[in-house]
Short mmCIF file of C-alpha atoms in Angstrom, two decimals:
data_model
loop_
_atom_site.label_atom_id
_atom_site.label_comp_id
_atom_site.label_asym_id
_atom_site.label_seq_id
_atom_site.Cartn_x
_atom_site.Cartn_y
_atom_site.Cartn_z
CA UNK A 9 -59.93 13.58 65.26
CA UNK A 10 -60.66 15.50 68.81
CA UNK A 11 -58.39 15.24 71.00
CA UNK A 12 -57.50 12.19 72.98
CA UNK A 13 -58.52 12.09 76.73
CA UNK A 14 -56.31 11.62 79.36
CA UNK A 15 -54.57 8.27 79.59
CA UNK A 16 -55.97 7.38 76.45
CA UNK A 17 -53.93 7.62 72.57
CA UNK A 18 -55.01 8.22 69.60
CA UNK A 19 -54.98 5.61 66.86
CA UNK A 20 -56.29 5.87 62.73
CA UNK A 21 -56.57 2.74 60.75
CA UNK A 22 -56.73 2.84 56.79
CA UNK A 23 -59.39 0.61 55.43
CA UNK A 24 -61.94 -1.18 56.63
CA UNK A 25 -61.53 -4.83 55.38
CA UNK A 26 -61.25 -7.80 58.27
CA UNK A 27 -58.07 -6.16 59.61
CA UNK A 28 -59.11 -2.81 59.82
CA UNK A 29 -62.05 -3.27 61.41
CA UNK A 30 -60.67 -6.07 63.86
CA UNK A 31 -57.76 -3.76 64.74
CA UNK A 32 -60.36 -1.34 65.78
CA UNK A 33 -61.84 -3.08 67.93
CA UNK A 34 -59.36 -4.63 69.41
CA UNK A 35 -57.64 -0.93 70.20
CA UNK A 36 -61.03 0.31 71.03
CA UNK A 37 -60.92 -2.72 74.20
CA UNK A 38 -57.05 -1.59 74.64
CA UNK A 39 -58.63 2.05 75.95
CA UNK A 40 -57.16 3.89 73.03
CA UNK A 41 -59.91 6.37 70.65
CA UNK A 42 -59.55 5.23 67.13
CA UNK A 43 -60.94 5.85 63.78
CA UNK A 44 -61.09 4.09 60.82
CA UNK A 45 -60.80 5.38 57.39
CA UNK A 46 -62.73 3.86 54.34
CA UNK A 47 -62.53 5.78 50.93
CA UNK A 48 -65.53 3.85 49.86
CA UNK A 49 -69.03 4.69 50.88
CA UNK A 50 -69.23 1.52 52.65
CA UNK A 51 -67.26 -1.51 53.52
CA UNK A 52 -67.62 -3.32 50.79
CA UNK A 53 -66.49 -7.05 50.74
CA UNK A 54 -64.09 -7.92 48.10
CA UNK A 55 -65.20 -11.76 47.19
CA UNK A 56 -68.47 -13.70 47.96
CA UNK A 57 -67.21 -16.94 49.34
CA UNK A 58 -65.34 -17.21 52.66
CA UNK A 59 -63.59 -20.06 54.88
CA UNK A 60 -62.28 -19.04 58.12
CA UNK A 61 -59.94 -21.28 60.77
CA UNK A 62 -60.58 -21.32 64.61
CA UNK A 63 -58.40 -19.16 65.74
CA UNK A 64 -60.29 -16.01 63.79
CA UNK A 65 -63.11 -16.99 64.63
CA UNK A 66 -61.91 -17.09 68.76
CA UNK A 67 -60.42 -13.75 68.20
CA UNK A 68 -63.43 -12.26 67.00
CA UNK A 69 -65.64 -13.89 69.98
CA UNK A 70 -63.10 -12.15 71.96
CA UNK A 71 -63.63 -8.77 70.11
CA UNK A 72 -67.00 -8.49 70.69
CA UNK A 73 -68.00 -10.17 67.56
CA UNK A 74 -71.46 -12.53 67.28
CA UNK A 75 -69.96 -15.31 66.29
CA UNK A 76 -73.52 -17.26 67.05
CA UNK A 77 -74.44 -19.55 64.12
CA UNK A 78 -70.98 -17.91 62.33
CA UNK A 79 -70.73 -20.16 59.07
CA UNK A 80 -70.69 -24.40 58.70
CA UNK A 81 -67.90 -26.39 60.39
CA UNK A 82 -66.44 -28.51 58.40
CA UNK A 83 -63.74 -31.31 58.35
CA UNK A 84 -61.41 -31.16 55.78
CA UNK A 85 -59.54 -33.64 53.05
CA UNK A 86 -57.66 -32.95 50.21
CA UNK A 87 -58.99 -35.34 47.24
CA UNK A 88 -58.16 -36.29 44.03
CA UNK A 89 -60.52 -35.33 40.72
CA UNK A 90 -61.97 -38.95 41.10
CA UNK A 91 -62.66 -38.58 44.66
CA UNK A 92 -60.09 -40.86 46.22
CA UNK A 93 -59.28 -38.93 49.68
CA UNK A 94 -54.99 -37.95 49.94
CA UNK A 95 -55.35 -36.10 53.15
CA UNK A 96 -57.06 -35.58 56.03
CA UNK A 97 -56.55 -32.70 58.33
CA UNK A 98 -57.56 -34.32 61.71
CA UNK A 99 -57.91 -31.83 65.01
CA UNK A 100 -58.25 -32.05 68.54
CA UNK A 101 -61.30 -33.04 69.98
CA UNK A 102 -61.46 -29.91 71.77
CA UNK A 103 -61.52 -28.28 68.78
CA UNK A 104 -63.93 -29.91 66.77
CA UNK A 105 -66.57 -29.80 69.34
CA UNK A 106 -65.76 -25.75 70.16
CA UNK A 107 -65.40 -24.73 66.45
CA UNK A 108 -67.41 -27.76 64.45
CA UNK A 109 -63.74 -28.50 62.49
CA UNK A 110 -60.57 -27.33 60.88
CA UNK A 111 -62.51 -24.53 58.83
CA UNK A 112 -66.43 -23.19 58.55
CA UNK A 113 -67.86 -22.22 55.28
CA UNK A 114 -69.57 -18.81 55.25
CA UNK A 115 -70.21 -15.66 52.22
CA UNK A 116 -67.91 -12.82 53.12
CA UNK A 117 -70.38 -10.29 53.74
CA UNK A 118 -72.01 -11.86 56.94
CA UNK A 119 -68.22 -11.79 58.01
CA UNK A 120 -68.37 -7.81 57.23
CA UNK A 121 -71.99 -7.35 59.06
CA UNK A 122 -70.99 -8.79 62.02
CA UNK A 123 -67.91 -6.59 62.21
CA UNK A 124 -69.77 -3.72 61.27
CA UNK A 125 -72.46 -4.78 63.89
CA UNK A 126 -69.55 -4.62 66.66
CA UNK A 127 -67.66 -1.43 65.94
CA UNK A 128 -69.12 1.42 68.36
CA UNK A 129 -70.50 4.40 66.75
CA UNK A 130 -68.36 6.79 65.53
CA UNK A 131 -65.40 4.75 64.94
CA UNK A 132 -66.16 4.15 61.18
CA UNK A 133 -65.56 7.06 58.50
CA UNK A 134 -66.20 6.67 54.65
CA UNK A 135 -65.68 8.07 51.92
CA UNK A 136 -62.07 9.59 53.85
CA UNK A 137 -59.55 9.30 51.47
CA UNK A 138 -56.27 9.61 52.57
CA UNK A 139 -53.81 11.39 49.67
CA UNK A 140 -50.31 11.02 52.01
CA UNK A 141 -49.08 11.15 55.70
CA UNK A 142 -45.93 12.25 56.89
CA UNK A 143 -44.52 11.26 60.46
CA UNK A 144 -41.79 11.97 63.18
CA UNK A 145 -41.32 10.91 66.56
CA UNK A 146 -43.74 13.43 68.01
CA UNK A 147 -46.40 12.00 66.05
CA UNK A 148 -48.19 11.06 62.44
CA UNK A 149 -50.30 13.60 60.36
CA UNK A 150 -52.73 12.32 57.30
CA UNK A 151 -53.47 14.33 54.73
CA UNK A 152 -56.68 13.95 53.85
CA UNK A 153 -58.10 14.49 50.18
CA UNK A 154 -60.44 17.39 51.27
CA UNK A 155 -57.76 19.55 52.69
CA UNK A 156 -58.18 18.32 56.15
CA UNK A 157 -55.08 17.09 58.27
CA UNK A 158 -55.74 14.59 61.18
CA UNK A 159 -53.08 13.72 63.88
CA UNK A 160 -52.75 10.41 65.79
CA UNK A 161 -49.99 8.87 67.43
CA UNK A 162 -50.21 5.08 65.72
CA UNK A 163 -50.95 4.56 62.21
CA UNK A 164 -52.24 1.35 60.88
CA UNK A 165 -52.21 0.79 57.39
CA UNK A 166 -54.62 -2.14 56.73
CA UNK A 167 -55.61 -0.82 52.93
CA UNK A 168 -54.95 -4.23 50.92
CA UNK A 169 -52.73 -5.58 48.70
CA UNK A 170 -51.95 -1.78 47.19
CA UNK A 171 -51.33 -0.09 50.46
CA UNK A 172 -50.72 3.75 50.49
CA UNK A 173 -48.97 3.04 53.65
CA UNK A 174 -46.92 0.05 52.73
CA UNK A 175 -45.49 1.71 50.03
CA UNK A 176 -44.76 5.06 52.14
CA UNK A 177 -42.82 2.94 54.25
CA UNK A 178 -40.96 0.22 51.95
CA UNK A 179 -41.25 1.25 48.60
CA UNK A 180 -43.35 -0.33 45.66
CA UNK A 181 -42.08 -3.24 44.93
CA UNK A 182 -44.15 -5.36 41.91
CA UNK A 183 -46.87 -7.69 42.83
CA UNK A 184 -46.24 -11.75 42.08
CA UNK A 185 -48.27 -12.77 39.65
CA UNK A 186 -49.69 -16.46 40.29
CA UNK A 187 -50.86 -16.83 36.49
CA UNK A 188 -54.09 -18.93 37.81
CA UNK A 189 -57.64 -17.43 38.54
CA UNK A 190 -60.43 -18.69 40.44
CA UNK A 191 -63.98 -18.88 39.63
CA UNK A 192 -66.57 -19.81 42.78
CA UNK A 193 -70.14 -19.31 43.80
CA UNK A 194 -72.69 -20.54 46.25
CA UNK A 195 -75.98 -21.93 45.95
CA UNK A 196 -78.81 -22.89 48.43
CA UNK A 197 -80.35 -25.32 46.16
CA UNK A 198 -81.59 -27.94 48.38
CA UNK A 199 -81.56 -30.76 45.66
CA UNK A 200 -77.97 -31.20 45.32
CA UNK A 201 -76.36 -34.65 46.48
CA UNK A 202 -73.84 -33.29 48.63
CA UNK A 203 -72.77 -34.14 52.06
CA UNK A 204 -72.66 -31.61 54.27
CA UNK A 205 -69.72 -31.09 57.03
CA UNK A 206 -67.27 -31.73 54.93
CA UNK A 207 -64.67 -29.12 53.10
CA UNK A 208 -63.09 -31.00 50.14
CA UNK A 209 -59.94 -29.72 48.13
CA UNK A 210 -59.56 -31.89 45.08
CA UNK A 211 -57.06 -31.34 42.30
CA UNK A 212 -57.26 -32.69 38.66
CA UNK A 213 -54.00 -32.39 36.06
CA UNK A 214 -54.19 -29.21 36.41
CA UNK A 215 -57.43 -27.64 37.92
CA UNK A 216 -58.55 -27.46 41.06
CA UNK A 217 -62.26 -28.31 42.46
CA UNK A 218 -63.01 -27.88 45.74
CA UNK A 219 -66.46 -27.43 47.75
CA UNK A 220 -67.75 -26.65 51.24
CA UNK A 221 -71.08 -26.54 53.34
CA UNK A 222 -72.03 -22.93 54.31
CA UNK A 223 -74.37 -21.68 56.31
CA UNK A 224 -75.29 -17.64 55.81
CA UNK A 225 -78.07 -16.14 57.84
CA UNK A 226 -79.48 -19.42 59.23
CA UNK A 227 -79.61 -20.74 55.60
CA UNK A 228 -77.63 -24.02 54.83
CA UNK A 229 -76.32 -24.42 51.60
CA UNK A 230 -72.29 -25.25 49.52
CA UNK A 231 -69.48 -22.77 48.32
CA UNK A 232 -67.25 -23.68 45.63
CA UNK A 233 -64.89 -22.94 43.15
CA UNK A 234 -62.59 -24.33 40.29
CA UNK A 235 -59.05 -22.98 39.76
CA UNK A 236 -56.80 -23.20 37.19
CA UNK A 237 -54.08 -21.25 35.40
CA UNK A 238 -54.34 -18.10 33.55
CA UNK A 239 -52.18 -15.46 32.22
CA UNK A 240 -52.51 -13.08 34.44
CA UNK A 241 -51.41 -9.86 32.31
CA UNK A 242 -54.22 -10.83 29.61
CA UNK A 243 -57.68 -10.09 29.67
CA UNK A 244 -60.57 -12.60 30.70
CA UNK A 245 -63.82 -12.32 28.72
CA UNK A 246 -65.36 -15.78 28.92
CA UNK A 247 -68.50 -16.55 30.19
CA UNK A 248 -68.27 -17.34 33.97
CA UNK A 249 -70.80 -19.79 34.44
CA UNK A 250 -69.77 -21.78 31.55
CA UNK A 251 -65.91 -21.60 32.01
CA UNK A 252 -66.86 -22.91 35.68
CA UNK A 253 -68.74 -25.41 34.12
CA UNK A 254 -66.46 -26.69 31.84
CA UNK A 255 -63.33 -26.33 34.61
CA UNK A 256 -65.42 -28.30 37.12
CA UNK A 257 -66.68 -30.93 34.51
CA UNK A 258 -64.02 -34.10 35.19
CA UNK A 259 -64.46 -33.85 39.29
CA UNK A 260 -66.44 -36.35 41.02
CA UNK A 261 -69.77 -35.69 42.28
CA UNK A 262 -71.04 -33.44 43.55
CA UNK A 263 -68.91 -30.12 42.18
CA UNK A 264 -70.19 -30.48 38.67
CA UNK A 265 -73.96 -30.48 40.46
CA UNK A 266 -73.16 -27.67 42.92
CA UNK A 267 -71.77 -25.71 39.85
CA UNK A 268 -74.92 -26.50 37.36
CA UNK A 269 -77.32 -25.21 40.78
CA UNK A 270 -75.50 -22.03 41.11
CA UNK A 271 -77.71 -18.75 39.85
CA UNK A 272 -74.82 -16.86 37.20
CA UNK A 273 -75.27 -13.54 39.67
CA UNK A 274 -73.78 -15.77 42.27
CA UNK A 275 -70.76 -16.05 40.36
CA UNK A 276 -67.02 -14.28 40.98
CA UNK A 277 -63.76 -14.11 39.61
CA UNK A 278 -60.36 -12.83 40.80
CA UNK A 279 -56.50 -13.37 39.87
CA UNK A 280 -54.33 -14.57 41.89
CA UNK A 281 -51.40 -12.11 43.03
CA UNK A 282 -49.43 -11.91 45.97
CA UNK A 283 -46.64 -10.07 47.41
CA UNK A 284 -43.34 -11.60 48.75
CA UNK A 285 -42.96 -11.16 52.68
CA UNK A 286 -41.65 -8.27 53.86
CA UNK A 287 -39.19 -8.21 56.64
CA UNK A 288 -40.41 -5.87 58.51
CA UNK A 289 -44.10 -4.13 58.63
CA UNK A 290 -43.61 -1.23 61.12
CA UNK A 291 -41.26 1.82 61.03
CA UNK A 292 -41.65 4.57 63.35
CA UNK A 293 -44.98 5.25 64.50
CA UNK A 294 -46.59 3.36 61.50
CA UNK A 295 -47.45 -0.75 60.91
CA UNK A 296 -49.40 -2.65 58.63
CA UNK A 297 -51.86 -5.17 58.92
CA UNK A 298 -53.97 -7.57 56.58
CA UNK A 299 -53.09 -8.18 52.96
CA UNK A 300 -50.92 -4.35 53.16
CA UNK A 301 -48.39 -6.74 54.93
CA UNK A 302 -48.73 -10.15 53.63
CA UNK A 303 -50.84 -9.89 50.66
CA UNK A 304 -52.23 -13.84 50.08
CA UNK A 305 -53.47 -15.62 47.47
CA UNK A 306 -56.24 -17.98 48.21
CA UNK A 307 -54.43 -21.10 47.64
CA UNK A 308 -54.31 -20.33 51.50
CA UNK A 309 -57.89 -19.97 52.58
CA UNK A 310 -56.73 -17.85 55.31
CA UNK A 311 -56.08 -14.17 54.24
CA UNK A 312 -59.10 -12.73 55.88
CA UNK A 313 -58.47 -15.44 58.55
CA UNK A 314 -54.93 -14.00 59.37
CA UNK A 315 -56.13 -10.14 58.69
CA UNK A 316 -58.35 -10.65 61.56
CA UNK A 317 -55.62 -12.52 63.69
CA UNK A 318 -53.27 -8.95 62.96
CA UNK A 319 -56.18 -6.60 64.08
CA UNK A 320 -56.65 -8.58 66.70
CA UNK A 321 -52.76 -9.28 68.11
CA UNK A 322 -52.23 -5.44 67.35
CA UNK A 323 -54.41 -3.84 69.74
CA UNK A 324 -53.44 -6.16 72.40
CA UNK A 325 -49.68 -5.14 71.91
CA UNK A 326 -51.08 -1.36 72.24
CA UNK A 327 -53.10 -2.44 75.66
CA UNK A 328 -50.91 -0.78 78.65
CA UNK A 329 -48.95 1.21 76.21
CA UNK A 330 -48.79 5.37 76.97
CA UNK A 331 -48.72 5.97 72.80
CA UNK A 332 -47.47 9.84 73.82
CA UNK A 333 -44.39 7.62 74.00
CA UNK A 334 -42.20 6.45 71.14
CA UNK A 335 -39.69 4.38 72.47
CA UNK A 336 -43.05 2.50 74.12
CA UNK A 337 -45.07 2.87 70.89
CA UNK A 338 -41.48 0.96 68.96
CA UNK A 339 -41.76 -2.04 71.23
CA UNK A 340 -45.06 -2.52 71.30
CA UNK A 341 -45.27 -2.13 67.35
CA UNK A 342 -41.85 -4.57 67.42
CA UNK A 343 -43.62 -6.77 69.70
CA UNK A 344 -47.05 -7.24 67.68
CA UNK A 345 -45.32 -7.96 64.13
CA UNK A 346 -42.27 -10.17 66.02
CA UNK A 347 -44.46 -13.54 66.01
CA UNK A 348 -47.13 -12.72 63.42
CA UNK A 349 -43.75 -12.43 60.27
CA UNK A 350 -43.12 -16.34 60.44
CA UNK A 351 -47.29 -17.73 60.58
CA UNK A 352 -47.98 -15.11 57.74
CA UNK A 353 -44.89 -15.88 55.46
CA UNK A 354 -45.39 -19.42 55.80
CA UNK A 355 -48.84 -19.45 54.96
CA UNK A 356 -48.21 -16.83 51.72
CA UNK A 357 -45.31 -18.79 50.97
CA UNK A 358 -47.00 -22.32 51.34
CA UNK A 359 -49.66 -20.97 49.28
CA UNK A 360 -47.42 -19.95 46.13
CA UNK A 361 -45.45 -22.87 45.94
CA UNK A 362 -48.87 -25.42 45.78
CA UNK A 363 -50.36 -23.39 42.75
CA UNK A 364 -47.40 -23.75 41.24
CA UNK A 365 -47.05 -27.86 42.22
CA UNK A 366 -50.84 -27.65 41.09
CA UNK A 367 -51.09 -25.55 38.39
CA UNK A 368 -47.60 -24.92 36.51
CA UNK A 369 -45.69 -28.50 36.70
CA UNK A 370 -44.65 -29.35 32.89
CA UNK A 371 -47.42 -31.54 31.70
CA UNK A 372 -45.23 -34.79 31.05
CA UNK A 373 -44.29 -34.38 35.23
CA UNK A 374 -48.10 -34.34 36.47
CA UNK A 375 -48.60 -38.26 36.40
CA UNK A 376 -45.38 -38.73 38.73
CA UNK A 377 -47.03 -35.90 40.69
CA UNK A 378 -50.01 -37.48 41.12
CA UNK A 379 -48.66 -40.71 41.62
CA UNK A 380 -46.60 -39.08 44.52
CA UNK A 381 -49.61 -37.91 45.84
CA UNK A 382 -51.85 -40.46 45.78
CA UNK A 383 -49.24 -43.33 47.42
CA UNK A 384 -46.65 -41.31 49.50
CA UNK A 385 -47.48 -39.55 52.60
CA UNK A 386 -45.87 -36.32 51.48
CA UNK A 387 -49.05 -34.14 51.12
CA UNK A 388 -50.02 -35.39 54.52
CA UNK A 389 -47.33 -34.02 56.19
CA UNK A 390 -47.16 -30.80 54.42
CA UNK A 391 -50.55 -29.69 54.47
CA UNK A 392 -52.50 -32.50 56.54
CA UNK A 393 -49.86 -31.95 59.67
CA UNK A 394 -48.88 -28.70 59.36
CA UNK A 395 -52.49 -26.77 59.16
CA UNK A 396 -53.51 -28.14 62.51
CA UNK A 397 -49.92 -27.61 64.02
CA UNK A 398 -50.48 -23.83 63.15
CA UNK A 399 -54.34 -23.42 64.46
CA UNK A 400 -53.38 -25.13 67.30
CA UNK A 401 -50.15 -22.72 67.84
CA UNK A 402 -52.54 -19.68 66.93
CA UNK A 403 -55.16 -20.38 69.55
CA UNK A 404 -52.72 -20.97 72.36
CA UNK A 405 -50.56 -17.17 70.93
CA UNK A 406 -54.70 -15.73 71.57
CA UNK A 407 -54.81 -17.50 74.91
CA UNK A 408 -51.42 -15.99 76.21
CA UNK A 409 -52.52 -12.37 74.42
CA UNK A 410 -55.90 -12.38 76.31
CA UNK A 411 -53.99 -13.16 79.76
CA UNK A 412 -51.64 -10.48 79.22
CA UNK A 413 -54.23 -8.20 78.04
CA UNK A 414 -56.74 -9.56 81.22
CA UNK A 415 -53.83 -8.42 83.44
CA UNK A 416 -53.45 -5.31 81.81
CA UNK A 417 -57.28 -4.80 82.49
CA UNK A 418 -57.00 -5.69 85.86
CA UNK A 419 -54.41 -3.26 86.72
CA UNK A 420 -56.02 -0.25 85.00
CA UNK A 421 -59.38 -0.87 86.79
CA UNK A 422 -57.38 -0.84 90.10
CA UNK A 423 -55.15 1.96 89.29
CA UNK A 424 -58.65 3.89 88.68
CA UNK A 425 -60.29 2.78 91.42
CA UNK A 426 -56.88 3.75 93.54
#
């Protein structure tokens, strides 16, 4: 990296997933220079289907982001197998009408064009693989796999789940293994019979079947996927298609149709893995951001949604900051990761617990489950309440951020000007 200019730091990000690439631009508006290093020759999405909550999708309007025609609002209700509806995640007016509803439905990889479309030239490095980095007080130094050693005075490690950085800084601790897997796909078949607007999360015994309008480069058309469990040291090597098929085959209209209507090459698996929180992401001049500090299973549907939210709250905590400075580059780091621990955990921790309510409840236990569910109020309050409690409390954390960082702004242009 060339030297920094005066007034200005110099900051490297690892990876360049939704928090990478979100913390770039956000430190790129802060007035800091900034790279971002991809060991890939590209970055590559890792998934095809995609749900993201309103505050992402604000912060990335505020990054620079086209969020024009960004995906399908939806509302959302959790459902039964048979259809009958046990929650429903009601939102603001507000809210509706300036994000369509709790969620919109998009593929990942318009989510990765767009951010791609945003970052400046320059910023962006692939194939850069980073072997180690070592770090003091005076600054951090990576060492690259070509020989070459580049200095910067922040270090953000936003490289997934098996972070380089994350365990540099806190060890390796084992990932927790969900034992369930998910299979989803998309489709823009046009015959279908299903509404659109609407995200639906429906569980069965012991599968889950849930569906969701999309809308990907002006095309409208439904995202789904069926999860159940699956032992998660052994080997899958079913057929897709027709283990989606026969998961989705007791849900109510139309996930069995949407499934059927789905091309095979539009088809994806993953396990489900997480990590437990950690209690603290930064140490010295390095932090973490993404899934390389709360790695989330998508039980959530909000890892790339809170990935963004990090980028984003990180390089507004580095706005105003002289990063020559570590005592200022501590706080700053301290003061990004202070509010972002308890959202994350809850949501990884939230997550966990319903695939196991879902998925892993002794089999004689899932009618009283179910009868819980379908005539108590206790999903209600734990998902229908609480997810619009927390977008709600994300948008207004953005709102005081962007003041801060406005003011900030403000008092830069004058002190230039001056």
């Amino acid at each position: 990296m060339s030297p920094a200019r005066a007034g200005r730091g110099r900051v490297v990000v690892i990876g360049a997933g939704p928090a990478g690439m979100a913390a770039a631009l956000s430190v790129h508006q802060a007035g800091h220079d900034v790279i971002v290093l991809e060991r890939y020759h590209q970055a590559r999405p890792a998934g095809n289907v995609l749900n993201l909550w309103p505050p992402p999708i604000k912060a990335l309007g505020l990054l620079g982001v086209d969020t024009q025609d960004l995906g399908a609002g939806c509302y959302s209700e959790f459902r039964s197998a048979a259809g009958r509806t046990r929650v429903r995640v009601n939102l603001p007016d507000q809210i509706v009408r300036d994000y369509g509803g709790g969620f919109i439905g998009m593929l990942r990889p318009e989510l990765y064009e767009r951010l791609l479309a945003a970052l400046p030239p320059g910023i962006l490095q692939v194939d850069r693989t980073v072997n180690s980095f070592d770090a003091d007080e005076t600054g951090v130094r990576l060492h690259m796999a070509d020989g070459e050693v580049i200095e910067a005075d922040v270090l953000v490690g936003a490289d997934g789940i098996d972070s380089l950085v994350r365990r540099a800084l806190w060890g390796d601790v084992p990932k927790r293994e969900h034992n369930l897997h998910v299979i989803a796909g998309f489709t823009f078949d046009p015959t279908v019979p299903a509404e659109r607007g609407l995200y639906i999360i429906s569980h069965g015994r012991a599968v889950q079947g849930s569906w969701t309008s999309i809308r990907d480069k002006g095309r409208d058309g439904f995202q789904w996927w069926v999860l159940g469990a699956h032992d998660g040291r052994t080997e899958f090597t079913g057929d897709l298609h027709a283990t989606a098929t026969k998961m989705g085959a007791g849900f109510a209209t139309p996930l069995p149709q949407l499934i059927a209507a789905t091309e095979p090459g539009n088809v994806q698996r993953w396990v489900l893995r997480d990590r437990k929180p950690l209690k603290q992401w930064s140490k010295g001049r390095a932090t973490l951001a993404g899934d390389a500090a709360h790695p989330t299973s998508p039980y959530a549907a909000y890892g790339a949604g809170m990935a963004t939210e990090d980028g984003y709250f990180l390089g507004r905590a580095l706005a105003g900051v002289d990063l020559s400075d570590y005592t200022a580059v501590r706080a700053a780091l301290d003061a990004f990761e202070t509010p972002r621990k308890p959202h994350t955990a809850r949501q990884v921790q939230q997550a966990y617990l319903l695939g196991k309510v879902f998925h892993h409840a002794p089999a004689p236990l899932r009618p009283v489950r179910d009868a819980i569910l379908d005539r108590t109020p206790f999903l209600q309050k734990v998902v229908g309440e609480s997810s619009p409690g927390e977008i709600l409390a994300q948008i207004a954390a953005i709102d005081e951020a962007e003041q801060r960082f406005t003011a900030i702004r403000g008092s830069d242009t004058q002190t230039g000007a001056a």
